[in-house]
Amino acid sequence: MSYEFRDIEKTTSPPDKRPVESLTFNGHNLDDEIAEFHTVNVDGRDNYTRKLQVADTFGDGDFFLNSQLDHNIVTVGFFLIADTTDKFNSAFTRLKYLLQGDEKEFYFDDEPEFVRVGTVTKLTNTEPGSLSVKGTIEITMSDPYRHGQSKEVTGGNVAMINDPQILYPQNVDKIVVKLPPQSTDNMRITIGNSYIMELGGGLSANSTVVLDINNRTLTMNGTSILNKIKIMNTNIFEAKIKKGDKVVCLEAIQIKVKYRVKLL
């Protein structure tokens, strides 16, 4: 499954009244919006599990086939404290309402530069009948990664990827190429030594070519030019970038590479 992330307006230094691990779920900060709610702790953010696919062997152990990251579960502990039954019931009802929805973005105040995606799969009240309870919110992340804010690297006919947050290969969102005042018959984009796209059939002067890898589109001045791709010489729709890669288009006067880092 793919996700279209948006950059969320967030402060890098949360208000003093908020707990350091305060949760914002689907755009709503629970500590701010529910006066009776207080975040206590968060568990599971740094965990991961990996599923192995193996085959039986005649000898010891198994024969390894492949592996993939499993979903992750983040648990938020909280206090809900009210001085009347009506206030408690109203606060808990509001909490349940704010936690509805599938695959919603969420983040924590001590990590404002990263967004996660998940669904609340369990909400518990461990002390029913009390006006002062400790509960938990369980968020299941089908996508186990945390995603950074959108980034953009710009160059002339070469854009250098030199991002210290890129610890392993990352997806590319878009490549935007500005062409010179002269028309050109062909265009070639390369990413490192592994990925390439070649175009033919003529490209207009002063045009802007946008390769949207997420949506598998290629446009020139807003009009699709997928028919100009030399299919046998192109694999760029599977492209990933790593630190030190160069994105090169010798026909360009400007290249912009847009991406966002994902980390465990």
GROMACS .gro file of C-alpha atoms in nm, residues 1-239:
model
  239
    1MET     CA    1   0.000   0.000   0.000
    2SER     CA    2   0.126   0.351  -0.077
    3TYR     CA    3   0.046   0.666   0.117
    4GLU     CA    4   0.027   1.028   0.012
    5PHE     CA    5   0.179   1.223   0.299
    6ARG     CA    6   0.124   1.590   0.358
    7ASP     CA    7   0.350   1.817   0.557
    8ILE     CA    8   0.184   1.891   0.889
    9GLU     CA    9   0.218   2.227   1.060
   10LYS     CA   10   0.410   2.133   1.372
   11THR     CA   11   0.622   2.318   1.623
   12THR     CA   12   0.966   2.180   1.705
   13SER     CA   13   0.933   2.285   2.072
   14PRO     CA   14   0.600   2.173   2.221
   15PRO     CA   15   0.422   2.394   2.476
   16ASP     CA   16   0.546   2.351   2.834
   17LYS     CA   17   0.208   2.216   2.946
   18ARG     CA   18   0.229   1.917   2.714
   19PRO     CA   19   0.403   1.592   2.811
   20VAL     CA   20   0.716   1.536   2.605
   21GLU     CA   21   0.561   1.235   2.429
   22SER     CA   22   0.225   1.400   2.366
   23LEU     CA   23   0.035   1.235   2.080
   24THR     CA   24  -0.118   1.413   1.782
   25PHE     CA   25  -0.348   1.174   1.596
   26ASN     CA   26  -0.509   1.271   1.265
   27GLY     CA   27  -0.431   1.637   1.331
   28HIS     CA   28  -0.567   1.643   1.689
   29ASN     CA   29  -0.338   1.674   1.990
   30LEU     CA   30  -0.512   1.475   2.263
   31ASP     CA   31  -0.355   1.664   2.556
   32ASP     CA   32  -0.464   1.997   2.408
   33GLU     CA   33  -0.815   1.900   2.304
   34ILE     CA   34  -0.918   1.698   2.612
   35ALA     CA   35  -0.845   1.878   2.938
   36GLU     CA   36  -0.885   1.557   3.140
   37PHE     CA   37  -0.639   1.361   2.923
   38HIS     CA   38  -0.270   1.335   3.015
   39THR     CA   39  -0.013   1.132   2.819
   40VAL     CA   40   0.200   0.916   3.051
   41ASN     CA   41   0.431   0.713   2.827
   42VAL     CA   42   0.476   0.565   2.480
   43ASP     CA   43   0.602   0.215   2.408
   44GLY     CA   44   0.692   0.034   2.086
   45ARG     CA   45   0.815   0.315   1.864
   46ASP     CA   46   1.162   0.165   1.835
   47ASN     CA   47   1.051  -0.196   1.796
   48TYR     CA   48   1.028  -0.403   1.482
   49THR     CA   49   0.975  -0.766   1.389
   50ARG     CA   50   1.062  -0.944   1.069
   51LYS     CA   51   0.872  -1.235   0.919
   52LEU     CA   52   1.080  -1.508   0.760
   53GLN     CA   53   0.970  -1.733   0.478
   54VAL     CA   54   1.157  -2.061   0.497
   55ALA     CA   55   1.139  -2.412   0.358
   56ASP     CA   56   1.200  -2.737   0.536
   57THR     CA   57   1.530  -2.914   0.477
   58PHE     CA   58   1.655  -3.264   0.541
   59GLY     CA   59   1.927  -3.125   0.766
   60ASP     CA   60   1.933  -2.893   1.065
   61GLY     CA   61   1.731  -2.573   1.060
   62ASP     CA   62   1.544  -2.429   0.763
   63PHE     CA   63   1.626  -2.305   0.414
   64PHE     CA   64   1.585  -1.924   0.404
   65LEU     CA   65   1.373  -1.790   0.118
   66ASN     CA   66   1.304  -1.425   0.204
   67SER     CA   67   1.192  -1.191   0.478
   68GLN     CA   68   0.976  -0.884   0.525
   69LEU     CA   69   0.905  -0.638   0.800
   70ASP     CA   70   0.590  -0.707   0.997
   71HIS     CA   71   0.344  -0.443   1.116
   72ASN     CA   72   0.436  -0.257   1.434
   73ILE     CA   73   0.228  -0.169   1.739
   74VAL     CA   74   0.273   0.155   1.932
   75THR     CA   75   0.107   0.179   2.274
   76VAL     CA   76   0.031   0.512   2.441
   77GLY     CA   77  -0.037   0.511   2.815
   78PHE     CA   78  -0.255   0.789   2.954
   79PHE     CA   79  -0.442   0.916   3.260
   80LEU     CA   80  -0.799   1.040   3.230
   81ILE     CA   81  -0.895   1.234   3.543
   82ALA     CA   82  -1.226   1.416   3.599
   83ASP     CA   83  -1.407   1.549   3.905
   84THR     CA   84  -1.758   1.452   3.793
   85THR     CA   85  -1.912   1.156   3.612
   86ASP     CA   86  -2.048   1.380   3.338
   87LYS     CA   87  -1.705   1.531   3.268
   88PHE     CA   88  -1.543   1.187   3.265
   89ASN     CA   89  -1.799   1.040   3.027
   90SER     CA   90  -1.778   1.343   2.799
   91ALA     CA   91  -1.397   1.327   2.792
   92PHE     CA   92  -1.388   0.953   2.717
   93THR     CA   93  -1.649   0.991   2.444
   94ARG     CA   94  -1.444   1.270   2.290
   95LEU     CA   95  -1.131   1.054   2.308
   96LYS     CA   96  -1.301   0.767   2.125
   97TYR     CA   97  -1.426   1.008   1.859
   98LEU     CA   98  -1.078   1.156   1.795
   99LEU     CA   99  -0.923   0.812   1.755
  100GLN     CA  100  -1.158   0.695   1.478
  101GLY     CA  101  -1.048   0.628   1.122
  102ASP     CA  102  -0.825   0.391   0.928
  103GLU     CA  103  -0.461   0.456   0.841
  104LYS     CA  104  -0.432   0.803   0.992
  105GLU     CA  105  -0.115   1.008   1.033
  106PHE     CA  106   0.016   1.060   1.384
  107TYR     CA  107   0.329   1.193   1.553
  108PHE     CA  108   0.477   1.267   1.895
  109ASP     CA  109   0.600   1.600   2.030
  110ASP     CA  110   0.952   1.470   2.096
  111GLU     CA  111   0.982   1.363   1.731
  112PRO     CA  112   0.800   1.633   1.532
  113GLU     CA  113   1.001   1.580   1.214
  114PHE     CA  114   0.860   1.230   1.157
  115VAL     CA  115   0.506   1.112   1.081
  116ARG     CA  116   0.372   0.760   1.122
  117VAL     CA  117   0.056   0.602   0.979
  118GLY     CA  118  -0.169   0.370   1.176
  119THR     CA  119  -0.511   0.263   1.296
  120VAL     CA  120  -0.623   0.255   1.659
  121THR     CA  121  -0.697  -0.112   1.717
  122LYS     CA  122  -0.754  -0.103   2.092
  123LEU     CA  123  -0.853   0.151   2.357
  124THR     CA  124  -0.858   0.029   2.718
  125ASN     CA  125  -0.985   0.163   3.048
  126THR     CA  126  -0.820  -0.046   3.320
  127GLU     CA  127  -1.032   0.096   3.604
  128PRO     CA  128  -1.396   0.112   3.493
  129GLY     CA  129  -1.622   0.301   3.734
  130SER     CA  130  -1.346   0.531   3.855
  131LEU     CA  131  -1.309   0.900   3.774
  132SER     CA  132  -0.930   0.867   3.774
  133VAL     CA  133  -0.814   0.593   3.539
  134LYS     CA  134  -0.504   0.480   3.357
  135GLY     CA  135  -0.569   0.355   3.007
  136THR     CA  136  -0.386   0.262   2.688
  137ILE     CA  137  -0.424   0.341   2.319
  138GLU     CA  138  -0.293   0.073   2.084
  139ILE     CA  139  -0.204   0.195   1.733
  140THR     CA  140  -0.126  -0.068   1.470
  141MET     CA  141   0.106   0.050   1.194
  142SER     CA  142   0.060  -0.163   0.883
  143ASP     CA  143   0.345   0.046   0.742
  144PRO     CA  144   0.619   0.003   1.007
  145TYR     CA  145   0.821   0.306   0.897
  146ARG     CA  146   0.826   0.665   1.020
  147HIS     CA  147   0.829   0.918   0.739
  148GLY     CA  148   1.015   1.249   0.734
  149GLN     CA  149   0.900   1.576   0.588
  150SER     CA  150   0.921   1.632   0.213
  151LYS     CA  151   1.268   1.733   0.093
  152GLU     CA  152   1.390   1.888  -0.230
  153VAL     CA  153   1.737   1.888  -0.383
  154THR     CA  154   1.807   2.131  -0.668
  155GLY     CA  155   2.092   2.147  -0.918
  156GLY     CA  156   2.179   2.260  -1.269
  157ASN     CA  157   2.202   1.948  -1.482
  158VAL     CA  158   2.321   1.748  -1.179
  159ALA     CA  159   2.148   1.718  -0.841
  160MET     CA  160   2.362   1.563  -0.566
  161ILE     CA  161   2.193   1.356  -0.295
  162ASN     CA  162   2.391   1.417   0.023
  163ASP     CA  163   2.135   1.373   0.300
  164PRO     CA  164   2.273   1.229   0.628
  165GLN     CA  165   1.926   1.092   0.714
  166ILE     CA  166   1.939   0.853   0.418
  167LEU     CA  167   2.070   0.541   0.587
  168TYR     CA  168   1.939   0.297   0.326
  169PRO     CA  169   1.784   0.333  -0.023
  170GLN     CA  170   1.478   0.559  -0.035
  171ASN     CA  171   1.197   0.607  -0.285
  172VAL     CA  172   1.190   0.911  -0.512
  173ASP     CA  173   0.863   1.105  -0.532
  174LYS     CA  174   0.922   1.344  -0.824
  175ILE     CA  175   1.191   1.467  -1.058
  176VAL     CA  176   1.126   1.806  -1.221
  177VAL     CA  177   1.341   1.906  -1.519
  178LYS     CA  178   1.353   2.255  -1.668
  179LEU     CA  179   1.465   2.250  -2.033
  180PRO     CA  180   1.668   2.526  -2.203
  181PRO     CA  181   1.548   2.785  -2.457
  182GLN     CA  182   1.637   2.544  -2.738
  183SER     CA  183   1.428   2.240  -2.827
  184THR     CA  184   1.590   1.899  -2.798
  185ASP     CA  185   1.527   1.571  -2.978
  186ASN     CA  186   1.607   1.343  -2.682
  187MET     CA  187   1.639   1.354  -2.305
  188ARG     CA  188   1.804   1.118  -2.061
  189ILE     CA  189   1.780   1.110  -1.679
  190THR     CA  190   2.002   0.884  -1.469
  191ILE     CA  191   2.003   0.816  -1.095
  192GLY     CA  192   2.338   0.683  -0.980
  193ASN     CA  193   2.452   0.386  -1.187
  194SER     CA  194   2.130   0.188  -1.158
  195TYR     CA  195   1.829   0.380  -1.292
  196ILE     CA  196   1.765   0.552  -1.623
  197MET     CA  197   1.491   0.708  -1.835
  198GLU     CA  198   1.530   0.794  -2.202
  199LEU     CA  199   1.286   1.007  -2.403
  200GLY     CA  200   1.264   1.064  -2.775
  201GLY     CA  201   1.034   1.230  -3.023
  202GLY     CA  202   1.127   1.590  -2.953
  203LEU     CA  203   1.092   1.811  -2.647
  204SER     CA  204   0.990   2.177  -2.667
  205ALA     CA  205   1.210   2.469  -2.566
  206ASN     CA  206   1.159   2.623  -2.220
  207SER     CA  207   0.948   2.325  -2.114
  208THR     CA  208   0.906   2.174  -1.769
  209VAL     CA  209   0.910   1.794  -1.756
  210VAL     CA  210   0.767   1.635  -1.442
  211LEU     CA  211   0.829   1.269  -1.364
  212ASP     CA  212   0.589   1.165  -1.086
  213ILE     CA  213   0.717   0.824  -0.981
  214ASN     CA  214   0.449   0.769  -0.714
  215ASN     CA  215   0.166   0.812  -0.964
  216ARG     CA  216   0.352   0.671  -1.266
  217THR     CA  217   0.300   0.984  -1.474
  218LEU     CA  218   0.525   1.188  -1.702
  219THR     CA  219   0.417   1.530  -1.825
  220MET     CA  220   0.558   1.821  -2.023
  221ASN     CA  221   0.394   2.153  -1.941
  222GLY     CA  222   0.104   1.957  -1.790
  223THR     CA  223   0.044   1.726  -2.088
  224SER     CA  224   0.123   1.354  -2.071
  225ILE     CA  225   0.429   1.243  -2.270
  226LEU     CA  226   0.442   0.880  -2.160
  227ASN     CA  227   0.445   0.790  -2.530
  228LYS     CA  228   0.791   0.949  -2.562
  229ILE     CA  229   0.953   0.702  -2.321
  230LYS     CA  230   1.197   0.455  -2.475
  231ILE     CA  231   1.065   0.159  -2.283
  232MET     CA  232   1.356  -0.076  -2.344
  233ASN     CA  233   1.600   0.178  -2.200
  234THR     CA  234   1.394   0.286  -1.898
  235ASN     CA  235   1.366   0.149  -1.544
  236ILE     CA  236   1.335   0.475  -1.351
  237PHE     CA  237   0.986   0.402  -1.216
  238GLU     CA  238   1.150   0.153  -0.978
  239ALA     CA  239   1.414   0.404  -0.872
   0.00000   0.00000   0.00000
